[in-house]
Amino acid sequence: MTKDTAPPAQAAKFNGMLALLLAMAMFVLVVDTSIMNVSISAVVRDLDSTVSSVQSAIALEALVSAAFILIGGKVGDLIGRKRAYVIGLVAYAIGAIAMTLAQSILAIIVFWAVIGGLGASLLLPSMQSLIHGNFEGSAQARVYALVGASAAIAAAVGPLLGGVITTFLSWRIAFLLEAVIIAVVLSGIRLVRDVPYTGSRKVDVVGSLLSVVGMGGIVLGILAWQEGAGYVGLLIAVGIAGLFGLVFWLLRRKRRHQAALLDPDLFTLPRFRFGISQQMLQQIALGGTMIVLPLYLQMVFEYNALEAGLSIAPLSLTMFAVALVAGRRLTKRRPAGLVRWGFLLLAVGLISLVFVIPRADSGWWLLVPLIICGGGLGLLVSQLNNYTLSPISNERVSEAAGVNSAAGSFGLSFGLAVAGAVLLAALAPLFTNLANSSEVLPAAEKQQVAQALDEDAQLLSNTQLTKQLADQPQKIQDEIVRINTEARPIALQIALIAPILAALIGFILSFRMVRLPDPEQSDAPPGETIV
């Protein structure tokens, strides 16, 4: 046994410093894209580039990390989970340093989008594998809860943090701080004990290519949909075909007893299927909520990025606090029961928002619903990773972690794209109906006004819209602003349907989860999986 490999007795000890470093690594992984999103205008100005170029780099990073995430789990098996973890961190640090020093968009594309994206595809599965191998029982549940809470709060406060640093310092400082955090994480790498892999080391080339086509096609289609580009259906169809081809290929390799990218028997385990399904639904709800609320706050209340972030802070802070408390204090409660309560609270909070939004005149109105949502999300992030992966043997944990990470990444991307698209799509018929029913607008101009609002005013506040209408009669200005004011809350209510449905479906599935026995820590010999 090597010095980096944990014997069973050592693995049972709780290492608080290692847990904190793993949570820091996850925080950087998630907050990175948020900082990039809020820094677009500053990056464009400093590098003399274009918005489309920077957005393309962001899309490429998401595509690379999603396309190679299943392969990343297998690479961790072949080169060592600890080594894959270190390489992933170093690749992410290279991307952050490149952003700090970049003088052209090419450097961002090569080092941040491509190398950083590949680093993410290695880092996510290897991190979950190392948690699985370095902690056991209640300690493992605590670490999964801490890392999940770290990811959730990074997604929630990332725009606020990035906005503050970009506004008062520089976007380069934000990425430099990322590199510093990664250096701190790497300084504690001796605390990490590797999780040995003794299975087949043959490479499934065809399965790897099919996974890239499948995951890459679907994520690229979602990104194209989000940006309003063409060929969305074709891209998603190619992705679905790739995933169906991957399933057929894996089953074929299994029947022939040949090495495969993934063991298809993983999907025969009910807890694993429920775990990844609930992970995806939770991320759909989180992604949908975190795209529509900031837009609502900035467009309707005319909040800046800092004010919008502070208004959403109750959700992220409650989520973080509840996840920590649940991971530490509720270890004797049934995980499936906590998941059920999590989805119930999330659904109640989101439905409350639907009723509060038409009456709200400031972000304070959202306080109670956001606290309820945060409590539900906190319960979910504290339980789902441990529920999904704890029964899996060390031999198969990288494959399982890769699928689990892919489900979460897909859910987040899908939630962002669907809720954002529904929000904007709902405005068009609302503008048309309100314009046609207006008694102030001339009949000949109603359709023109509706079309202009749909094309030019979707992301404008009332103040910005008033400036564009400066040459119109005051009566017409007031009427168009009224239409704009009435349409936006309704559109937000419609956009919240996607995360609400995800929460309700998760709640319904949780009743089937409760019927299953609770997961037990895997102590199976290599190659077996505990059910």
XYZ file of C-alpha atoms in Angstrom:
531
model
C 0.000 0.000 0.000
C 1.449 3.370 -0.965
C 1.810 6.228 1.517
C -0.984 8.125 -0.274
C -3.489 5.311 -0.074
C -5.864 5.372 2.881
C -6.298 2.206 4.921
C -9.796 1.679 6.243
C -8.966 2.824 9.766
C -7.471 6.112 8.618
C -10.224 6.818 6.151
C -12.764 6.822 8.986
C -11.121 9.852 10.691
C -12.619 13.250 9.989
C -10.052 15.686 8.614
C -11.566 19.140 8.913
C -8.752 20.880 7.053
C -9.057 18.525 4.072
C -12.822 19.059 4.019
C -12.308 22.832 3.974
C -9.756 22.630 1.135
C -12.104 20.476 -0.941
C -14.889 23.000 -0.369
C -12.542 25.821 -1.450
C -11.716 23.939 -4.646
C -15.411 23.514 -5.433
C -16.089 27.187 -4.692
C -13.466 28.303 -7.220
C -14.757 25.837 -9.792
C -18.287 27.228 -9.626
C -17.582 30.925 -9.039
C -15.214 31.179 -12.017
C -17.886 31.375 -14.719
C -20.014 33.755 -12.628
C -17.122 36.199 -12.424
C -16.573 35.888 -16.147
C -20.252 36.583 -16.863
C -20.326 39.840 -14.911
C -16.958 40.925 -16.318
C -17.924 40.724 -20.003
C -18.150 44.470 -20.636
C -14.891 45.172 -18.780
C -13.053 42.396 -20.634
C -14.348 43.675 -23.980
C -13.172 47.200 -23.171
C -9.720 46.234 -21.864
C -8.911 43.752 -24.649
C -10.531 45.791 -27.421
C -12.629 42.739 -28.290
C -16.346 42.161 -28.905
C -19.163 40.924 -26.680
C -19.831 37.992 -29.003
C -16.190 36.883 -28.781
C -16.207 36.844 -24.984
C -19.591 35.100 -24.901
C -18.215 32.509 -27.322
C -15.311 31.862 -24.955
C -17.750 31.358 -22.053
C -19.845 28.973 -24.147
C -16.732 27.069 -25.244
C -15.615 26.569 -21.637
C -19.029 25.169 -20.706
C -19.013 22.941 -23.770
C -15.524 21.526 -23.165
C -16.140 20.762 -19.483
C -19.488 19.084 -20.217
C -18.297 17.148 -23.270
C -15.301 15.598 -21.510
C -16.700 15.091 -18.003
C -17.461 11.371 -18.462
C -14.003 10.849 -19.931
C -12.552 12.824 -17.021
C -13.839 10.261 -14.562
C -12.189 7.431 -16.486
C -8.926 9.335 -16.829
C -8.894 9.600 -13.041
C -9.065 5.812 -12.860
C -6.166 5.415 -15.269
C -3.743 8.014 -13.903
C -4.916 8.102 -10.278
C -7.755 10.116 -8.744
C -5.368 12.296 -6.722
C -3.231 13.040 -9.755
C -6.315 13.898 -11.819
C -7.415 16.220 -9.004
C -4.050 18.003 -9.016
C -3.975 18.294 -12.816
C -7.503 19.687 -12.797
C -6.557 22.306 -10.206
C -3.393 23.264 -12.100
C -5.342 23.572 -15.369
C -7.868 25.823 -13.640
C -5.035 27.902 -12.166
C -3.511 28.266 -15.653
C -6.841 29.596 -16.901
C -7.111 32.050 -13.984
C -3.543 33.320 -14.448
C -4.131 33.643 -18.192
C -7.150 35.828 -17.450
C -5.033 37.955 -15.140
C -2.368 38.530 -17.809
C -4.425 38.256 -21.024
C -3.814 40.822 -23.753
C -6.057 39.248 -26.391
C -9.175 37.131 -26.682
C -7.075 34.277 -28.105
C -5.352 33.771 -24.744
C -8.735 33.537 -23.039
C -10.011 30.984 -25.565
C -6.926 28.761 -25.375
C -6.050 28.906 -21.681
C -9.291 29.760 -19.883
C -11.914 28.106 -22.108
C -10.082 25.023 -23.417
C -7.468 24.220 -20.754
C -9.696 25.401 -17.913
C -12.650 23.456 -19.322
C -10.581 20.274 -19.512
C -9.424 20.933 -15.956
C -13.044 21.107 -14.786
C -13.822 17.779 -16.473
C -11.011 16.177 -14.443
C -11.638 18.041 -11.217
C -15.331 17.326 -10.622
C -15.279 13.495 -10.787
C -11.909 13.164 -9.036
C -12.993 15.441 -6.189
C -16.103 13.355 -5.514
C -14.046 10.158 -5.738
C -11.546 11.485 -3.195
C -14.308 12.502 -0.784
C -15.657 8.976 -1.150
C -12.257 7.448 -0.384
C -11.005 9.796 2.347
C -14.119 9.895 4.530
C -16.614 7.331 5.753
C -20.064 7.232 7.290
C -21.298 10.449 8.891
C -17.979 12.174 8.151
C -18.458 11.520 4.453
C -21.984 12.908 4.599
C -20.675 16.057 6.336
C -18.039 16.656 3.660
C -20.468 16.099 0.802
C -22.789 18.584 2.507
C -19.991 21.139 2.934
C -18.797 20.810 -0.663
C -22.369 20.930 -1.962
C -23.068 24.031 0.108
C -19.876 25.625 -1.180
C -20.948 25.017 -4.777
C -24.432 26.334 -4.139
C -23.307 29.532 -2.435
C -20.695 30.105 -5.161
C -23.431 29.938 -7.792
C -25.593 32.323 -5.788
C -23.060 34.931 -4.650
C -20.705 34.655 -7.619
C -22.367 37.466 -9.590
C -22.346 39.703 -6.500
C -18.710 38.953 -5.700
C -17.633 39.387 -9.310
C -19.604 42.594 -9.647
C -18.034 44.155 -6.554
C -14.455 43.245 -7.520
C -14.951 44.263 -11.154
C -16.569 47.563 -10.195
C -14.201 48.692 -7.460
C -10.957 46.929 -8.454
C -10.515 44.995 -11.707
C -11.716 41.796 -13.299
C -8.055 40.734 -13.422
C -7.878 40.904 -9.619
C -10.862 38.557 -9.367
C -9.128 35.874 -11.421
C -5.848 36.452 -9.577
C -7.674 35.716 -6.322
C -8.902 32.458 -7.886
C -5.304 31.455 -8.596
C -4.335 32.306 -4.999
C -7.140 30.107 -3.619
C -6.049 27.232 -5.860
C -2.473 27.658 -4.599
C -3.764 27.363 -1.022
C -5.699 24.207 -1.944
C -2.637 22.680 -3.610
C -0.513 23.507 -0.558
C -2.581 20.998 1.393
C -2.411 18.225 -1.195
C -0.450 16.013 1.243
C -3.633 15.649 3.256
C -5.300 13.852 0.335
C -4.952 10.073 0.229
C -5.412 8.502 -3.176
C -8.218 6.042 -3.881
C -6.691 3.042 -5.653
C -8.123 1.605 -8.844
C -7.400 -2.012 -9.765
C -9.777 -2.512 -12.676
C -9.085 -2.761 -16.385
C -6.853 -0.055 -17.830
C -7.939 -0.539 -21.407
C -9.281 2.568 -23.095
C -12.779 2.542 -24.610
C -12.125 4.878 -27.536
C -15.529 4.517 -29.199
C -17.395 5.030 -25.922
C -15.281 8.114 -25.219
C -16.077 9.618 -28.622
C -19.785 8.884 -28.253
C -19.827 10.551 -24.819
C -18.209 13.679 -26.282
C -20.748 13.787 -29.132
C -23.679 13.106 -26.776
C -22.874 15.503 -23.941
C -21.317 18.078 -26.256
C -24.241 18.080 -28.682
C -26.876 18.548 -25.997
C -24.976 21.273 -24.136
C -24.120 23.059 -27.399
C -27.792 22.911 -28.392
C -28.824 24.404 -25.035
C -26.225 27.166 -25.386
C -27.433 27.908 -28.918
C -31.010 28.078 -27.654
C -29.953 30.417 -24.854
C -28.235 32.747 -27.343
C -31.073 32.590 -29.876
C -28.887 30.903 -32.499
C -30.032 28.476 -35.170
C -29.790 24.694 -35.542
C -30.872 24.150 -31.926
C -33.015 21.117 -32.749
C -30.298 19.590 -34.926
C -27.617 19.997 -32.258
C -29.787 18.502 -29.520
C -30.822 15.644 -31.854
C -27.148 14.874 -32.535
C -26.497 14.888 -28.797
C -29.410 12.551 -28.065
C -28.299 10.235 -30.861
C -24.800 10.225 -29.383
C -26.104 9.277 -25.930
C -28.330 6.520 -27.345
C -25.332 5.267 -29.268
C -23.299 5.328 -26.061
C -25.918 3.258 -24.223
C -25.998 0.685 -27.031
C -22.198 0.550 -27.104
C -21.835 0.136 -23.329
C -24.367 -2.705 -23.243
C -22.596 -4.371 -26.165
C -19.218 -4.123 -24.407
C -20.754 -5.459 -21.207
C -22.199 -8.520 -22.946
C -18.787 -9.241 -24.456
C -17.000 -8.694 -21.107
C -14.911 -5.901 -22.602
C -13.668 -2.751 -20.881
C -16.111 0.147 -21.225
C -16.142 3.857 -20.452
C -18.925 3.264 -17.910
C -20.346 0.193 -16.253
C -24.003 0.109 -17.418
C -24.863 -1.836 -14.257
C -24.614 1.465 -12.368
C -27.972 2.427 -13.843
C -29.591 -0.744 -12.512
C -29.119 0.569 -8.955
C -32.346 2.327 -7.880
C -30.614 4.714 -5.450
C -28.109 5.795 -8.080
C -30.871 6.441 -10.642
C -32.916 8.427 -8.139
C -29.829 10.278 -6.944
C -28.716 11.552 -10.341
C -32.321 12.344 -11.328
C -32.867 14.413 -8.201
C -29.476 16.080 -8.667
C -30.524 17.183 -12.142
C -33.933 18.423 -10.963
C -32.386 20.394 -8.113
C -29.969 22.085 -10.539
C -32.776 22.860 -13.001
C -34.659 24.616 -10.203
C -31.547 26.465 -8.990
C -30.469 27.503 -12.496
C -33.937 28.703 -13.452
C -34.301 30.718 -10.268
C -30.864 32.297 -10.510
C -31.405 33.515 -14.086
C -34.866 35.073 -13.750
C -34.594 36.754 -10.337
C -31.537 38.925 -11.142
C -33.147 39.954 -14.447
C -36.357 40.844 -12.632
C -34.576 42.867 -9.950
C -32.436 44.766 -12.454
C -35.151 45.432 -15.004
C -38.167 46.090 -12.771
C -36.623 47.645 -9.646
C -33.639 48.998 -11.642
C -31.161 47.517 -9.173
C -27.489 47.394 -10.094
C -25.545 44.128 -9.847
C -24.592 44.794 -6.225
C -28.159 45.574 -5.120
C -29.541 42.561 -7.002
C -26.935 40.317 -5.404
C -27.761 41.596 -1.923
C -31.472 41.000 -2.561
C -30.788 37.361 -3.489
C -28.324 36.884 -0.603
C -30.997 35.466 1.773
C -31.370 32.467 -0.537
C -27.644 31.724 -0.713
C -26.945 32.370 2.980
C -29.868 30.217 4.112
C -28.837 27.481 1.689
C -25.287 27.481 3.035
C -26.340 27.527 6.706
C -28.960 24.795 6.339
C -26.570 22.571 4.376
C -23.949 22.835 7.112
C -26.450 22.187 9.908
C -28.047 19.275 8.045
C -24.681 17.716 7.275
C -23.627 17.908 10.927
C -26.818 17.625 12.994
C -29.259 15.607 10.920
C -27.072 12.588 10.147
C -29.497 10.254 11.940
C -32.458 11.364 9.824
C -33.311 9.414 6.694
C -31.646 11.065 3.669
C -34.678 10.375 1.470
C -36.912 12.097 4.014
C -34.663 15.168 4.064
C -34.683 15.228 0.257
C -38.488 15.161 0.321
C -38.584 18.090 2.750
C -36.034 19.898 0.596
C -38.092 19.695 -2.571
C -41.277 20.562 -0.643
C -39.733 23.726 0.824
C -38.259 24.646 -2.554
C -41.638 24.275 -4.256
C -43.424 26.262 -1.520
C -40.853 29.058 -1.759
C -41.048 29.274 -5.550
C -44.856 29.203 -5.569
C -44.819 31.962 -2.938
C -42.724 34.073 -5.292
C -45.437 33.773 -7.945
C -47.942 35.434 -5.589
C -45.499 37.985 -4.166
C -44.061 39.301 -7.454
C -47.120 41.307 -8.653
C -47.284 43.114 -5.299
C -43.575 43.687 -4.719
C -42.145 47.179 -4.908
C -38.685 46.294 -3.580
C -36.421 43.315 -3.013
C -37.548 43.091 0.624
C -40.795 41.470 -0.524
C -38.780 38.471 -1.694
C -37.111 37.885 1.679
C -39.385 35.182 3.135
C -39.872 33.174 -0.106
C -36.107 33.228 -0.723
C -35.383 32.005 2.809
C -37.836 29.137 2.279
C -36.201 28.286 -1.082
C -32.752 28.476 0.491
C -33.779 26.111 3.263
C -35.030 23.571 0.725
C -31.928 23.843 -1.445
C -29.734 23.539 1.642
C -31.345 20.227 2.560
C -30.910 18.972 -1.002
C -27.235 19.878 -1.429
C -26.478 18.354 1.979
C -27.886 14.955 1.012
C -27.898 14.198 -2.700
C -24.194 13.606 -3.426
C -23.789 11.342 -0.416
C -27.062 9.532 -1.162
C -25.963 8.898 -4.751
C -22.318 7.924 -4.260
C -21.915 6.470 -0.761
C -23.112 2.938 -1.712
C -20.788 2.811 -4.748
C -17.539 0.871 -4.427
C -14.197 2.651 -4.779
C -13.702 0.704 -7.999
C -16.680 2.370 -9.708
C -16.887 5.679 -7.865
C -15.109 7.719 -10.586
C -17.573 6.527 -13.204
C -20.497 7.210 -10.866
C -19.093 10.631 -9.936
C -18.693 11.510 -13.612
C -22.338 10.660 -14.321
C -23.448 12.518 -11.192
C -21.473 15.612 -12.218
C -22.784 15.401 -15.774
C -26.379 15.258 -14.502
C -25.805 18.334 -12.353
C -24.084 20.278 -15.123
C -26.812 19.416 -17.605
C -29.530 20.374 -15.127
C -27.960 23.761 -14.399
C -27.478 24.554 -18.102
C -30.998 23.408 -18.916
C -32.528 25.435 -16.091
C -30.663 28.593 -17.123
C -31.595 28.200 -20.781
C -35.241 27.230 -20.352
C -36.189 29.784 -17.709
C -34.356 32.581 -19.525
C -35.896 31.653 -22.869
C -39.410 31.366 -21.386
C -39.030 34.748 -19.698
C -38.170 36.492 -22.966
C -40.599 34.457 -25.070
C -43.495 35.279 -22.736
C -42.972 39.003 -23.217
C -43.887 38.987 -26.923
C -47.547 37.884 -26.582
C -47.908 39.972 -23.428
C -46.728 43.097 -25.237
C -49.089 42.333 -28.134
C -52.136 41.707 -25.920
C -51.559 44.772 -23.756
C -50.916 46.993 -26.775
C -54.034 45.759 -28.593
C -56.202 46.357 -25.508
C -54.838 49.859 -24.976
C -57.314 52.725 -25.315
C -54.513 55.280 -25.594
C -52.402 53.965 -28.458
C -53.674 54.730 -31.967
C -55.032 51.599 -33.680
C -52.552 51.932 -36.543
C -49.598 51.931 -34.132
C -50.547 49.123 -31.746
C -48.807 46.325 -33.644
C -45.776 48.520 -34.268
C -45.493 49.348 -30.561
C -45.822 45.672 -29.562
C -43.142 44.661 -32.044
C -40.814 47.463 -30.943
C -41.210 46.510 -27.289
C -40.509 42.872 -28.076
C -37.402 43.613 -30.144
C -35.898 46.594 -28.348
C -37.219 46.755 -24.802
C -36.984 43.200 -23.483
C -33.977 43.990 -21.305
C -34.605 47.706 -20.726
C -35.721 49.251 -17.458
C -38.492 51.842 -17.493
C -35.925 54.613 -17.136
C -33.983 53.391 -20.165
C -37.217 52.935 -22.105
C -38.347 56.487 -21.286
C -35.106 57.849 -22.719
C -35.746 55.987 -25.977
C -39.265 57.446 -26.117
C -38.164 61.036 -25.566
C -39.486 62.178 -28.973
C -42.961 60.689 -28.368
C -45.922 62.585 -26.849
C -46.090 62.290 -23.064
C -49.375 60.390 -23.225
C -47.845 57.761 -25.535
C -44.728 57.528 -23.354
C -46.785 56.861 -20.238
C -48.859 54.198 -21.964
C -45.861 52.312 -23.358
C -44.150 52.415 -19.964
C -47.374 51.096 -18.390
C -47.442 48.193 -20.842
C -43.797 47.452 -20.104
C -44.434 47.622 -16.348
C -47.413 45.248 -16.423
C -45.822 42.702 -18.761
C -42.615 42.013 -16.853
C -44.029 40.567 -13.588
C -46.347 38.306 -15.566
C -43.433 37.088 -17.698
C -41.431 36.321 -14.566
C -44.347 34.357 -13.108
C -44.497 32.282 -16.296
C -40.710 31.743 -16.286
C -40.882 30.390 -12.725
C -43.027 27.503 -13.983
C -39.871 25.616 -15.067
C -38.151 25.584 -11.641
C -41.506 24.968 -9.904
C -42.162 21.903 -12.078
C -38.648 20.616 -11.351
C -39.252 21.006 -7.604
C -42.651 19.288 -7.767
C -41.307 16.376 -9.824
C -38.473 15.994 -7.312
C -40.999 16.001 -4.467
C -43.048 13.268 -6.155
C -39.962 11.128 -6.840
C -38.891 11.467 -3.203
C -41.858 9.295 -2.156
C -40.369 6.440 -4.166
C -36.959 7.140 -2.635
C -38.407 6.740 0.867
C -39.496 3.187 0.018
C -35.864 2.166 -0.540
C -33.540 1.253 2.340
C -31.102 3.977 3.351
C -27.705 3.925 1.611
C -24.839 2.286 3.438
C -21.154 3.062 3.152
C -19.568 0.792 0.560
C -16.922 -1.594 1.842
C -17.150 -3.965 -1.100
C -14.089 -5.570 -2.624
C -12.894 -4.017 -5.890
C -15.335 -4.323 -8.736
C -18.464 -4.809 -6.609
C -21.139 -2.307 -5.747
C -23.143 -2.344 -2.536
C -26.876 -1.990 -2.980
